[in-house]
C-alpha atoms as one frame of an Amber mdcrd trajectory, in Angstrom:
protein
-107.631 -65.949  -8.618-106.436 -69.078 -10.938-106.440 -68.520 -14.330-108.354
 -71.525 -16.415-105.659 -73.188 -17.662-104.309 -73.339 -13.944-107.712 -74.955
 -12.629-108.357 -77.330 -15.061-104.591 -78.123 -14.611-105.619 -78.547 -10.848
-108.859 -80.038 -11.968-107.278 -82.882 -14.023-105.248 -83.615 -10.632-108.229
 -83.318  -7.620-110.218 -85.629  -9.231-107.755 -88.970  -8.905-106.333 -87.588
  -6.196-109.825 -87.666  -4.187-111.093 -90.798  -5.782-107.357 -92.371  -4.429
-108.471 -90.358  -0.566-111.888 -90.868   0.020-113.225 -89.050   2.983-110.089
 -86.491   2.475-110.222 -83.353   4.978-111.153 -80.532   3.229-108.920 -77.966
   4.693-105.819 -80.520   4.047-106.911 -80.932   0.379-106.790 -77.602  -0.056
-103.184 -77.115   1.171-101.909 -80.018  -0.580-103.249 -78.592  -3.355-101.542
 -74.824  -2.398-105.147 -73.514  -2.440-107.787 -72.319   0.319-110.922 -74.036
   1.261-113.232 -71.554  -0.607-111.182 -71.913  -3.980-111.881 -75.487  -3.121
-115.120 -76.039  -2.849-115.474 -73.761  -5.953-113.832 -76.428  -7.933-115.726
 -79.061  -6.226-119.043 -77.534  -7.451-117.408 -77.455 -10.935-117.625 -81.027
 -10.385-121.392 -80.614 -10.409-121.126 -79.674 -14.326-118.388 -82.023 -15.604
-118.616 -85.367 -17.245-119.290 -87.083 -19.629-121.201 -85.791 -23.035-125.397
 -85.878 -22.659-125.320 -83.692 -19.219-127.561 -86.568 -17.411-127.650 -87.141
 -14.280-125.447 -90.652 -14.554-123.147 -88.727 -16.854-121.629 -85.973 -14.252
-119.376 -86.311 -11.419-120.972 -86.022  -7.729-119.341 -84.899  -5.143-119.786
 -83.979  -1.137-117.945 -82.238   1.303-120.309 -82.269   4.370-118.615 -82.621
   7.729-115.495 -81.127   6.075-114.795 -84.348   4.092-114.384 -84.682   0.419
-116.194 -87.791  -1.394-116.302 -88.092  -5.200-118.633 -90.691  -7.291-119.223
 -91.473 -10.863-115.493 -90.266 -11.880-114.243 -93.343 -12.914-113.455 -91.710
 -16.078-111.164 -89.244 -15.184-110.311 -90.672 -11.438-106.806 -92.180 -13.588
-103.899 -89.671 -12.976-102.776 -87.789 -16.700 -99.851 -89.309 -18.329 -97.989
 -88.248 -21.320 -98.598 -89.724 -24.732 -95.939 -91.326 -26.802 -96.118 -87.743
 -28.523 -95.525 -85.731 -25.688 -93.205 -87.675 -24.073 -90.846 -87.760 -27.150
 -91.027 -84.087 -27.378 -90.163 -83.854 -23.761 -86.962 -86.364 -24.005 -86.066
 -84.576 -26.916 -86.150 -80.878 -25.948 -84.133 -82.045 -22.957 -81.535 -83.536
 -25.074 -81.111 -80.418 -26.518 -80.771 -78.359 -23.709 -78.162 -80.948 -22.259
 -76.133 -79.393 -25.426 -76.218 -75.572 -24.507 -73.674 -74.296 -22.460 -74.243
 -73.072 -18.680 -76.147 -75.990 -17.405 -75.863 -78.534 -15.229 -75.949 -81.103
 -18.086 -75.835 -84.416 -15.706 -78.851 -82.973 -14.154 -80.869 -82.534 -17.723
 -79.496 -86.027 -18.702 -80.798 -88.024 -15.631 -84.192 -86.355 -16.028 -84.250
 -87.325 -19.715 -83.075 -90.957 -19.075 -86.244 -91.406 -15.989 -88.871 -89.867
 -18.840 -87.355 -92.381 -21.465 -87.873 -95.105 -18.855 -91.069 -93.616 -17.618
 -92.655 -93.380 -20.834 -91.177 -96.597 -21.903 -93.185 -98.381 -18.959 -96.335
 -96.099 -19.480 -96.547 -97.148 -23.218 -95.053-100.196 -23.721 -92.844 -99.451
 -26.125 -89.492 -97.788 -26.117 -88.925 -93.794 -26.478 -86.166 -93.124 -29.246
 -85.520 -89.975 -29.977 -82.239 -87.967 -30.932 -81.368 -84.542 -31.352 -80.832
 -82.464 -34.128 -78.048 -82.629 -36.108 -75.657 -80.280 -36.313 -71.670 -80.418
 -36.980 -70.196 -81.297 -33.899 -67.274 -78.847 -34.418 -69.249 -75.841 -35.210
 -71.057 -76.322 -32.230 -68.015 -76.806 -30.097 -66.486 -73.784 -31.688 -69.601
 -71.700 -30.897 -69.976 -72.308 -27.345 -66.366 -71.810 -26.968 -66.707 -68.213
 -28.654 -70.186 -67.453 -26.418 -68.261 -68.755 -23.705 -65.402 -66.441 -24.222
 -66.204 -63.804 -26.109 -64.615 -64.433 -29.346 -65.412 -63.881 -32.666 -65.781
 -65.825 -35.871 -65.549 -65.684 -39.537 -67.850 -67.355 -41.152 -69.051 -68.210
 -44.665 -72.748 -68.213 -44.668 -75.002 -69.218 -47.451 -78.119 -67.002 -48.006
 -80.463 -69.595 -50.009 -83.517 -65.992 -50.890 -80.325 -64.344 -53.149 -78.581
 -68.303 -53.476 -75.544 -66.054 -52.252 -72.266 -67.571 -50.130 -71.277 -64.574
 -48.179 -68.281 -64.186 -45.598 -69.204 -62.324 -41.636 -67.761 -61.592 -38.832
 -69.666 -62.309 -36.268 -69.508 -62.131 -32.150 -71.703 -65.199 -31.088 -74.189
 -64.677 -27.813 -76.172 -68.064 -27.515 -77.309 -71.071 -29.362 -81.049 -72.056
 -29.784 -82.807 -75.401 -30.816 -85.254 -75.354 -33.013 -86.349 -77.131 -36.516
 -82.210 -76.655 -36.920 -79.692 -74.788 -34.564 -79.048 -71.407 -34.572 -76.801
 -68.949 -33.334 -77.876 -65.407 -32.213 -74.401 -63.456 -32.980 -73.644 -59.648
 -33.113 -73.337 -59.070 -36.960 -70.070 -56.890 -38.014 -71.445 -56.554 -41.820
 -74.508 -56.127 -40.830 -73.986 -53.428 -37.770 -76.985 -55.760 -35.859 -77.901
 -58.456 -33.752 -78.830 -61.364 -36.601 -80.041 -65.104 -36.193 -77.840 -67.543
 -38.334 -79.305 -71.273 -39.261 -75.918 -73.563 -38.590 -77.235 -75.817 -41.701
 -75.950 -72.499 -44.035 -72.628 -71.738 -42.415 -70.755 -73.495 -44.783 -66.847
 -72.973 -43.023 -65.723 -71.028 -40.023 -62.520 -69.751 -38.455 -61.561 -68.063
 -35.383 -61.503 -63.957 -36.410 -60.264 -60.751 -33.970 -63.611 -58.350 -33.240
 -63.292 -55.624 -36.251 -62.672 -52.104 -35.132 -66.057 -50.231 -34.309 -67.973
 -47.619 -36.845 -68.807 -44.418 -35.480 -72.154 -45.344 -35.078 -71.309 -48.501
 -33.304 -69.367 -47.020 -31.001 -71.438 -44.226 -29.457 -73.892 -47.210 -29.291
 -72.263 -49.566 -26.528 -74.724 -52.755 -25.117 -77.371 -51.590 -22.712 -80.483
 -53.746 -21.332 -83.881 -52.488 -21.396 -87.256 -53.455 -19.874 -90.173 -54.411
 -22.352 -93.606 -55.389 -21.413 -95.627 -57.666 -23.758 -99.101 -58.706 -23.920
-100.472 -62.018 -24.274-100.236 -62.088 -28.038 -96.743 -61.116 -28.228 -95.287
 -63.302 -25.010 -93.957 -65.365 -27.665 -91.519 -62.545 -28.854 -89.228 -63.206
 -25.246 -88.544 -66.893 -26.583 -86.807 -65.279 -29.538 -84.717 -61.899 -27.775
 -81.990 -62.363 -25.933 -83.528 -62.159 -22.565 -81.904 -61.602 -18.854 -85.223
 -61.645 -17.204 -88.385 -62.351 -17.463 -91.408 -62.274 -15.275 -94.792 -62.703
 -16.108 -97.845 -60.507 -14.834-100.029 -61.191 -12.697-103.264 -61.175 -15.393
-104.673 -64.501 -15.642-102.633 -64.957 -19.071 -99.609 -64.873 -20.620 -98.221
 -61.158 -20.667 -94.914 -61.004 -19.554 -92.562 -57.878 -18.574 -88.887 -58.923
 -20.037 -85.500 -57.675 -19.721 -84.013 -57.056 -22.761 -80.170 -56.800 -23.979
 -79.952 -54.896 -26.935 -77.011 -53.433 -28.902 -78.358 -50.796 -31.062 -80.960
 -47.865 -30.522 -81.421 -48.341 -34.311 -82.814 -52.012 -34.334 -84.778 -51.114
 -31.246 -86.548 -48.378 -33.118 -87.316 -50.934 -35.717 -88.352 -53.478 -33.033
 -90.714 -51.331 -31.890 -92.744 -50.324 -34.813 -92.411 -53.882 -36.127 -94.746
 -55.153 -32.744 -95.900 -52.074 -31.499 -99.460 -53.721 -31.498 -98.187 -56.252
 -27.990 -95.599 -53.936 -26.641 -97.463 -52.188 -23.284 -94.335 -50.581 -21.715
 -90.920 -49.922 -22.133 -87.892 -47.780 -20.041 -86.213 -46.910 -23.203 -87.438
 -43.141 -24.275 -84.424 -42.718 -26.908 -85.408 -45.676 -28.779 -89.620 -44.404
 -28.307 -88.333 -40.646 -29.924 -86.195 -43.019 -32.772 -89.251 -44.731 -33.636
 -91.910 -41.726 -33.952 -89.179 -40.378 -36.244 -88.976 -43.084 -38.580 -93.069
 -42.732 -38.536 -92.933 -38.964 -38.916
């Protein structure tokens, strides 16, 4: 069964589509639409109920299927295919001007999309699309994906504006993330954790050898774990450093993840912190760490 956002995302589509096709076969609707003829006439009596505000007769959309062909009236409002607003399409051009900047992808791919949106959207709304990415120091970010690419570490001086402190880490970069600035997501030395760092505060850098191990690190080497999270905590696998992810099969957004971690410690943690949207999770040393911290 379709979950709602997936019909009315159908919905939204069937309705110019059919008022483009009049007299459309039924059963060739439905697999254009990758759908079978009983989930389509389902959404044609939707149909029935959807228009405009006042629920008159003049106000809804009518719609037939006799015969085993489809015919649509009184849609003019919605018969016009969806485009993007200036809004959306800026958002779009601009998250794929960031991702053109992270390293392992094909960027010439990501840029020719971006350049047929900007020219899309340009057409579409009259007016040119200008967007940029964010700024960042070129060089950091050229010596970051170097050291994610490689493996290397850095030393860096980071500013911590809640204790307006400048302090000095070592720290083994794993992947760089867009958001309202770049970050890093690095392996910590001073900290003995995985740790997010904002590339506005690192204030200088330099290329650094990995620091010898604690004992705790060391009996502690990188494993991956499987997490699942409910709908309320799917947001959590944007921000982990995930090697899979694959969302269930609920009608929302839960989503089982793969998870690399690097300490049974901060999993512990990570655990009590969302315990609320965590449903399942492979890890029973990390479980037994957590009810101790409780206990």
């Amino acid at each position: 069964m379709s979950s709602a956002r997936e019909r009315l995302t159908r919905l939204l589509s069937l309705v110019p589509y059919l008022d483009a096709h009049p007299g459309a076969d039924l059963e060739e609707t439905a697999a254009y639409f990758g759908i079978d003829s009983d989930t389509l006439i389902d959404d044609l009596q939707l149909l029935f109920v959807t228009g405009r505000p006042g629920h008159m007769p003049d106000d809804l959309i009518d719609a037939s299927w006799e015969g085993g062909q489809i015919f649509i009236s009184n849609a003019e409002e919605v018969s016009v295919p969806v485009r993007l607003s200036a809004e959306e399409a800026g958002v779009l051009v601009l998250a794929l001007d960031m991702l053109s900047s992270l390293p392992g992808l094909d960027s010439e791919a990501v840029a020719t999309a971006a350049s047929k949106l900007r020219v899309a959207a340009g057409e579409n709304l009259r007016t040119a699309v200008d967007v940029s990415p964010i700024d960042a120091d070129e060089e950091l970010l050229s010596a970051l994906r170097q050291s994610v690419e490689d493996g290397s570490a850095l030393s860096i001086d980071y500013y911590v504006g809640s204790r307006d402190e400048l302090t000095t880490r070592t720290i083994a970069p794993t992947r760089l993330v867009p958001g309202a600035d770049w970050y890093v997501d690095a392996w910590c030395y001073s900290a003995g954790a995985p740790r997010r760092f904002a590339l506005g505060r690192i204030r200088s850098w330099e290329p650094a050898a990995h620091p010898p191990m604690s004992v705790s690190e060391a009996t502690t080497n990188s494993y991956e774990v499987t997490l699942g999270l409910a709908a309320g905590g799917a947001w959590l696998a944007d921000e982990l450093d995930v090697t899979n992810r694959e969302y269930l099969d609920g009608g929302d957004t839960s989503v089982r993840i793969r998870l690399l971690v690097h300490s049974v410690d901060w999993l512990s943690r990570f655990l009590l912190c969302h315990a609320d949207v965590i449903t399942e999770i492979d890890d029973t040393e990390a479980v037994a760490a957590a009810l101790r911290r409780l206990g």
